[in-house]
Amino acid sequence: AGCSGGSDSETLVPGTNAAFAPFEFEENGDIVGFDIDLAEEAIDRAGYEAGSWSDLEFGSLIPSLNNGDIDLIAAGMTIEPDRQEQIDFTDPYWESNQSVLVQSDGDFQPEGESDLDGASVGVQGGTTGEGEAERLLEEGVIAEDDLERYPNYVLAVEDLEGGNVDAVIVDQPVAKNFSAERDVSVAFVIETGEQFGMGMRTDDDRLAEINDALAEIREDGTYDELVAEWFE
Ligand code: ARG
């Protein structure tokens, strides 16, 4: 896979969905965040050049990777069996659970899943958070009409602030970030123990080099510096 030239400036084009702070988000027209820095560092150390970031819908990332529009996904993407049938993942670089966000000063303050009975729940379509909401649907806790799927989590949280949904299920570090910046709070956590990986095409042999680079980034302390920069 990759280009044939053997030049040391072979480009790897990264893609994300930049509405997932602090992993990836827009700031003054730039796409920034932990994933952005981590992926660029890994691409660089693997001996490639990072192309400019494509900001895509979350659900378009895997198709865009497989059709060659992008070469690497860094989007807080959970390593999931159905995704592993379509793409390869790097070694995990993050662990997360899901959090249930509600309005900070609202009347609705659920303490556990059963308290979501009859509530409306917002998620970003195509995410593991949507998967948790669908599980609650199957278990009869929430109703299909009360499950709202948004194109991204910023829109979901705006609707929560506006009172159009009662709760939003989103990855824990992102929930924490929203609660620091908006009028929403974490009501409780759903332990999913999911792991994030970067995605690459199954036939792209640069994956091993990216994995080596990620290991080096952890070993020399760069990883911890990035965590301190974006999460503390
Ligand atoms: N970790 C969740 C998943 O893989 C959500 C990821 C959403 N990422 C984003 N950049 N919007 O489904």
mmCIF file of C-alpha atoms and ligand atoms in Angstrom:
data_model
loop_
_atom_site.group_PDB
_atom_site.id
_atom_site.type_symbol
_atom_site.label_atom_id
_atom_site.label_comp_id
_atom_site.label_asym_id
_atom_site.label_seq_id
_atom_site.Cartn_x
_atom_site.Cartn_y
_atom_site.Cartn_z
ATOM 1 C CA ALA A 1 0.000 0.000 0.000
ATOM 2 C CA GLY A 2 0.960 3.658 -0.018
ATOM 3 C CA CYS A 3 2.763 5.510 -2.763
ATOM 4 C CA SER A 4 5.496 3.928 -4.771
ATOM 5 C CA GLY A 5 7.988 6.755 -4.873
ATOM 6 C CA GLY A 6 10.005 5.899 -1.782
ATOM 7 C CA SER A 7 10.345 9.593 -1.056
ATOM 8 C CA ASP A 8 10.616 10.477 2.613
ATOM 9 C CA SER A 9 7.783 12.991 2.316
ATOM 10 C CA GLU A 10 5.016 10.540 1.528
ATOM 11 C CA THR A 11 1.797 12.079 2.770
ATOM 12 C CA LEU A 12 -0.767 10.500 5.043
ATOM 13 C CA VAL A 13 -4.078 12.346 5.017
ATOM 14 C CA PRO A 14 -5.854 12.274 8.381
ATOM 15 C CA GLY A 15 -9.594 12.594 8.886
ATOM 16 C CA THR A 16 -11.766 13.334 11.898
ATOM 17 C CA ASN A 17 -15.133 14.671 13.046
ATOM 18 C CA ALA A 18 -14.204 17.884 14.826
ATOM 19 C CA ALA A 19 -17.054 18.259 17.324
ATOM 20 C CA PHE A 20 -15.649 16.092 20.097
ATOM 21 C CA ALA A 21 -13.560 18.259 22.414
ATOM 22 C CA PRO A 22 -10.973 17.839 23.765
ATOM 23 C CA PHE A 23 -10.110 15.066 21.278
ATOM 24 C CA GLU A 24 -10.916 17.150 18.183
ATOM 25 C CA PHE A 25 -12.694 20.443 17.735
ATOM 26 C CA GLU A 26 -12.562 23.724 15.856
ATOM 27 C CA GLU A 27 -10.836 26.730 17.311
ATOM 28 C CA ASN A 28 -10.468 29.927 15.295
ATOM 29 C CA GLY A 29 -10.970 27.991 12.094
ATOM 30 C CA ASP A 30 -8.330 25.381 12.964
ATOM 31 C CA ILE A 31 -8.941 21.747 13.851
ATOM 32 C CA VAL A 32 -7.170 21.101 17.146
ATOM 33 C CA GLY A 33 -7.165 18.641 20.039
ATOM 34 C CA PHE A 34 -5.513 15.635 21.636
ATOM 35 C CA ASP A 35 -6.160 13.295 18.695
ATOM 36 C CA ILE A 36 -4.862 15.898 16.269
ATOM 37 C CA ASP A 37 -1.556 16.300 18.114
ATOM 38 C CA LEU A 38 -1.187 12.580 18.781
ATOM 39 C CA ALA A 39 -1.874 11.584 15.177
ATOM 40 C CA GLU A 40 0.399 14.258 13.711
ATOM 41 C CA GLU A 41 3.197 13.234 16.067
ATOM 42 C CA ALA A 42 2.755 9.551 15.168
ATOM 43 C CA ILE A 43 2.652 10.277 11.423
ATOM 44 C CA ASP A 44 5.768 12.417 11.719
ATOM 45 C CA ARG A 45 7.726 9.880 13.777
ATOM 46 C CA ALA A 46 6.732 7.117 11.370
ATOM 47 C CA GLY A 47 8.504 9.138 8.671
ATOM 48 C CA TYR A 48 5.512 10.522 6.807
ATOM 49 C CA GLU A 49 4.035 13.925 6.340
ATOM 50 C CA ALA A 50 0.580 14.693 7.739
ATOM 51 C CA GLY A 51 -1.701 16.107 5.051
ATOM 52 C CA SER A 52 -4.323 18.662 5.980
ATOM 53 C CA TRP A 53 -7.159 17.356 8.117
ATOM 54 C CA SER A 54 -10.484 16.380 6.560
ATOM 55 C CA ASP A 55 -13.413 17.201 8.828
ATOM 56 C CA LEU A 56 -16.129 14.668 7.982
ATOM 57 C CA GLU A 57 -19.361 13.335 9.422
ATOM 58 C CA PHE A 58 -18.501 10.570 11.857
ATOM 59 C CA GLY A 59 -20.365 8.023 9.749
ATOM 60 C CA SER A 60 -18.399 9.007 6.627
ATOM 61 C CA LEU A 61 -14.989 8.337 8.157
ATOM 62 C CA ILE A 62 -14.794 4.601 7.454
ATOM 63 C CA PRO A 63 -16.115 4.872 3.864
ATOM 64 C CA SER A 64 -13.756 7.806 3.187
ATOM 65 C CA LEU A 65 -10.829 5.795 4.522
ATOM 66 C CA ASN A 66 -11.691 2.815 2.383
ATOM 67 C CA ASN A 67 -12.162 4.844 -0.790
ATOM 68 C CA GLY A 68 -8.806 6.554 -0.268
ATOM 69 C CA ASP A 69 -10.002 10.110 0.445
ATOM 70 C CA ILE A 70 -8.230 9.883 3.780
ATOM 71 C CA ASP A 71 -5.501 7.537 5.050
ATOM 72 C CA LEU A 72 -5.976 7.622 8.801
ATOM 73 C CA ILE A 73 -8.912 8.157 11.156
ATOM 74 C CA ALA A 74 -8.249 9.892 14.467
ATOM 75 C CA ALA A 75 -11.686 10.611 15.896
ATOM 76 C CA GLY A 76 -12.004 9.149 19.371
ATOM 77 C CA MET A 77 -13.194 6.063 17.541
ATOM 78 C CA THR A 78 -13.901 3.025 19.687
ATOM 79 C CA ILE A 79 -12.420 -0.264 18.529
ATOM 80 C CA GLU A 80 -15.567 -2.271 17.781
ATOM 81 C CA PRO A 81 -15.989 -5.678 16.100
ATOM 82 C CA ASP A 82 -18.271 -4.368 13.327
ATOM 83 C CA ARG A 83 -15.746 -1.643 12.531
ATOM 84 C CA GLN A 84 -12.874 -4.142 12.628
ATOM 85 C CA GLU A 85 -14.603 -5.993 9.803
ATOM 86 C CA GLN A 86 -14.131 -2.878 7.661
ATOM 87 C CA ILE A 87 -10.833 -1.333 8.802
ATOM 88 C CA ASP A 88 -7.787 -1.994 10.972
ATOM 89 C CA PHE A 89 -7.127 -0.165 14.212
ATOM 90 C CA THR A 90 -3.861 0.858 15.806
ATOM 91 C CA ASP A 91 -3.133 -0.347 19.312
ATOM 92 C CA PRO A 92 -5.527 1.359 21.758
ATOM 93 C CA TYR A 93 -4.503 4.848 22.853
ATOM 94 C CA TRP A 94 -7.386 5.693 25.210
ATOM 95 C CA GLU A 95 -9.999 4.078 27.456
ATOM 96 C CA SER A 96 -13.431 5.507 28.073
ATOM 97 C CA ASN A 97 -16.884 4.877 29.476
ATOM 98 C CA GLN A 98 -20.114 6.635 28.520
ATOM 99 C CA SER A 99 -21.618 9.456 30.606
ATOM 100 C CA VAL A 100 -25.197 10.612 30.841
ATOM 101 C CA LEU A 101 -25.439 14.400 30.669
ATOM 102 C CA VAL A 102 -28.434 16.415 31.876
ATOM 103 C CA GLN A 103 -29.163 20.125 32.374
ATOM 104 C CA SER A 104 -27.180 21.323 35.394
ATOM 105 C CA ASP A 105 -30.086 22.916 37.223
ATOM 106 C CA GLY A 106 -32.927 20.966 35.675
ATOM 107 C CA ASP A 107 -35.584 18.956 37.495
ATOM 108 C CA PHE A 108 -34.432 15.797 35.768
ATOM 109 C CA GLN A 109 -31.515 14.314 37.746
ATOM 110 C CA PRO A 110 -31.407 10.553 37.031
ATOM 111 C CA GLU A 111 -29.170 8.438 39.253
ATOM 112 C CA GLY A 112 -29.117 5.318 37.128
ATOM 113 C CA GLU A 113 -30.381 3.749 33.915
ATOM 114 C CA SER A 114 -33.841 2.903 35.266
ATOM 115 C CA ASP A 115 -34.420 6.605 35.975
ATOM 116 C CA LEU A 116 -34.220 7.216 32.209
ATOM 117 C CA ASP A 117 -37.611 5.488 31.924
ATOM 118 C CA GLY A 118 -39.789 7.720 29.751
ATOM 119 C CA ALA A 119 -36.994 10.249 29.137
ATOM 120 C CA SER A 120 -35.844 11.486 25.753
ATOM 121 C CA VAL A 121 -32.199 10.766 24.993
ATOM 122 C CA GLY A 122 -29.883 12.415 22.456
ATOM 123 C CA VAL A 123 -26.812 10.836 20.872
ATOM 124 C CA GLN A 124 -24.573 11.339 17.865
ATOM 125 C CA GLY A 125 -25.681 8.893 15.162
ATOM 126 C CA GLY A 126 -23.344 6.007 14.459
ATOM 127 C CA THR A 127 -21.518 6.133 17.789
ATOM 128 C CA THR A 128 -21.145 3.720 20.662
ATOM 129 C CA GLY A 129 -23.279 6.186 22.670
ATOM 130 C CA GLU A 130 -26.063 5.484 20.178
ATOM 131 C CA GLY A 131 -25.389 1.784 20.801
ATOM 132 C CA GLU A 132 -25.991 2.280 24.531
ATOM 133 C CA ALA A 133 -29.208 4.199 23.816
ATOM 134 C CA GLU A 134 -30.358 1.361 21.540
ATOM 135 C CA ARG A 135 -29.670 -1.122 24.312
ATOM 136 C CA LEU A 136 -31.894 0.965 26.633
ATOM 137 C CA LEU A 137 -34.512 0.905 23.881
ATOM 138 C CA GLU A 138 -34.342 -2.893 23.610
ATOM 139 C CA GLU A 139 -34.573 -3.173 27.369
ATOM 140 C CA GLY A 140 -37.746 -1.088 27.241
ATOM 141 C CA VAL A 141 -36.296 1.758 29.313
ATOM 142 C CA ILE A 142 -36.696 4.398 26.603
ATOM 143 C CA ALA A 143 -38.985 4.538 23.558
ATOM 144 C CA GLU A 144 -37.915 4.786 19.893
ATOM 145 C CA ASP A 145 -39.703 8.137 19.550
ATOM 146 C CA ASP A 146 -37.643 9.464 22.427
ATOM 147 C CA LEU A 147 -34.283 8.571 20.897
ATOM 148 C CA GLU A 148 -32.869 11.590 19.037
ATOM 149 C CA ARG A 149 -29.913 11.028 16.712
ATOM 150 C CA TYR A 150 -27.822 14.114 15.910
ATOM 151 C CA PRO A 151 -25.124 14.619 13.264
ATOM 152 C CA ASN A 152 -22.698 15.562 16.042
ATOM 153 C CA TYR A 153 -22.495 15.907 19.810
ATOM 154 C CA VAL A 154 -22.347 19.715 19.863
ATOM 155 C CA LEU A 155 -25.855 19.824 18.358
ATOM 156 C CA ALA A 156 -27.060 17.202 20.839
ATOM 157 C CA VAL A 157 -25.769 19.185 23.820
ATOM 158 C CA GLU A 158 -27.265 22.407 22.455
ATOM 159 C CA ASP A 159 -30.632 20.661 22.315
ATOM 160 C CA LEU A 160 -30.122 19.465 25.889
ATOM 161 C CA GLU A 161 -29.440 23.035 27.042
ATOM 162 C CA GLY A 162 -32.506 24.158 25.113
ATOM 163 C CA GLY A 163 -34.661 21.533 26.818
ATOM 164 C CA ASN A 164 -35.484 19.566 23.664
ATOM 165 C CA VAL A 165 -34.015 16.355 25.072
ATOM 166 C CA ASP A 166 -33.752 15.225 28.696
ATOM 167 C CA ALA A 167 -30.334 13.557 28.505
ATOM 168 C CA VAL A 168 -27.356 13.006 26.200
ATOM 169 C CA ILE A 169 -25.176 9.873 26.264
ATOM 170 C CA VAL A 170 -21.588 10.660 25.262
ATOM 171 C CA ASP A 171 -18.031 9.465 25.935
ATOM 172 C CA GLN A 172 -16.924 10.354 29.457
ATOM 173 C CA PRO A 173 -14.006 12.768 28.755
ATOM 174 C CA VAL A 174 -16.126 14.655 26.226
ATOM 175 C CA ALA A 175 -19.004 14.842 28.705
ATOM 176 C CA LYS A 176 -16.606 16.256 31.272
ATOM 177 C CA ASN A 177 -15.503 18.888 28.786
ATOM 178 C CA PHE A 178 -19.092 19.854 27.935
ATOM 179 C CA SER A 179 -19.912 20.108 31.640
ATOM 180 C CA ALA A 180 -17.011 22.522 32.141
ATOM 181 C CA GLU A 181 -18.055 24.733 29.241
ATOM 182 C CA ARG A 182 -21.841 24.518 29.147
ATOM 183 C CA ASP A 183 -24.839 24.356 31.426
ATOM 184 C CA VAL A 184 -24.854 20.573 31.620
ATOM 185 C CA SER A 185 -23.622 18.025 34.182
ATOM 186 C CA VAL A 186 -22.829 14.346 34.347
ATOM 187 C CA ALA A 187 -25.728 12.542 36.071
ATOM 188 C CA PHE A 188 -24.133 9.077 36.058
ATOM 189 C CA VAL A 189 -21.704 6.890 34.148
ATOM 190 C CA ILE A 190 -22.387 3.756 32.077
ATOM 191 C CA GLU A 191 -19.309 1.518 32.359
ATOM 192 C CA THR A 192 -18.504 0.409 28.830
ATOM 193 C CA GLY A 193 -14.714 0.142 29.093
ATOM 194 C CA GLU A 194 -14.253 0.968 25.432
ATOM 195 C CA GLN A 195 -10.881 1.600 23.823
ATOM 196 C CA PHE A 196 -10.070 4.179 21.163
ATOM 197 C CA GLY A 197 -7.814 3.387 18.228
ATOM 198 C CA MET A 198 -6.819 5.154 15.036
ATOM 199 C CA GLY A 199 -8.171 3.573 11.881
ATOM 200 C CA MET A 200 -6.280 2.595 8.739
ATOM 201 C CA ARG A 201 -7.093 0.532 5.643
ATOM 202 C CA THR A 202 -6.618 -3.210 6.127
ATOM 203 C CA ASP A 203 -4.082 -3.331 3.286
ATOM 204 C CA ASP A 204 -2.009 -0.360 4.488
ATOM 205 C CA ASP A 205 1.294 -1.690 5.812
ATOM 206 C CA ARG A 206 2.123 1.688 7.353
ATOM 207 C CA LEU A 207 -0.037 0.625 10.315
ATOM 208 C CA ALA A 208 2.911 -1.168 11.974
ATOM 209 C CA GLU A 209 5.020 1.988 11.701
ATOM 210 C CA ILE A 210 2.262 4.091 13.239
ATOM 211 C CA ASN A 211 1.975 1.573 16.086
ATOM 212 C CA ASP A 212 5.731 1.735 16.704
ATOM 213 C CA ALA A 213 5.528 5.524 16.728
ATOM 214 C CA LEU A 214 2.623 5.479 19.201
ATOM 215 C CA ALA A 215 4.593 3.162 21.504
ATOM 216 C CA GLU A 216 7.593 5.493 21.358
ATOM 217 C CA ILE A 217 5.361 8.507 22.082
ATOM 218 C CA ARG A 218 4.175 6.764 25.247
ATOM 219 C CA GLU A 219 7.618 5.612 26.337
ATOM 220 C CA ASP A 220 9.347 8.976 26.067
ATOM 221 C CA GLY A 221 6.668 10.893 27.986
ATOM 222 C CA THR A 222 5.217 12.803 25.044
ATOM 223 C CA TYR A 223 1.879 11.052 25.536
ATOM 224 C CA ASP A 224 1.651 12.275 29.142
ATOM 225 C CA GLU A 225 2.502 15.800 28.040
ATOM 226 C CA LEU A 226 -0.339 15.727 25.516
ATOM 227 C CA VAL A 227 -2.740 14.400 28.148
ATOM 228 C CA ALA A 228 -1.714 17.204 30.504
ATOM 229 C CA GLU A 229 -2.152 19.751 27.736
ATOM 230 C CA TRP A 230 -5.636 18.683 26.638
ATOM 231 C CA PHE A 231 -7.275 17.076 29.668
ATOM 232 C CA GLU A 232 -6.091 18.941 32.756
HETATM 233 N N1 ARG B 1 -16.171 6.744 20.873
HETATM 234 C C1 ARG B 1 -17.438 6.858 20.212
HETATM 235 C C2 ARG B 1 -17.474 5.931 19.025
HETATM 236 O O1 ARG B 1 -16.466 5.480 18.574
HETATM 237 C C3 ARG B 1 -17.736 8.280 19.759
HETATM 238 C C4 ARG B 1 -16.739 8.887 18.871
HETATM 239 C C5 ARG B 1 -17.199 10.218 18.290
HETATM 240 N N2 ARG B 1 -16.097 10.909 17.702
HETATM 241 C C6 ARG B 1 -16.171 12.109 17.123
HETATM 242 N N3 ARG B 1 -15.076 12.646 16.672
HETATM 243 N N4 ARG B 1 -17.316 12.706 16.985
HETATM 244 O O2 ARG B 1 -18.511 5.627 18.504
#
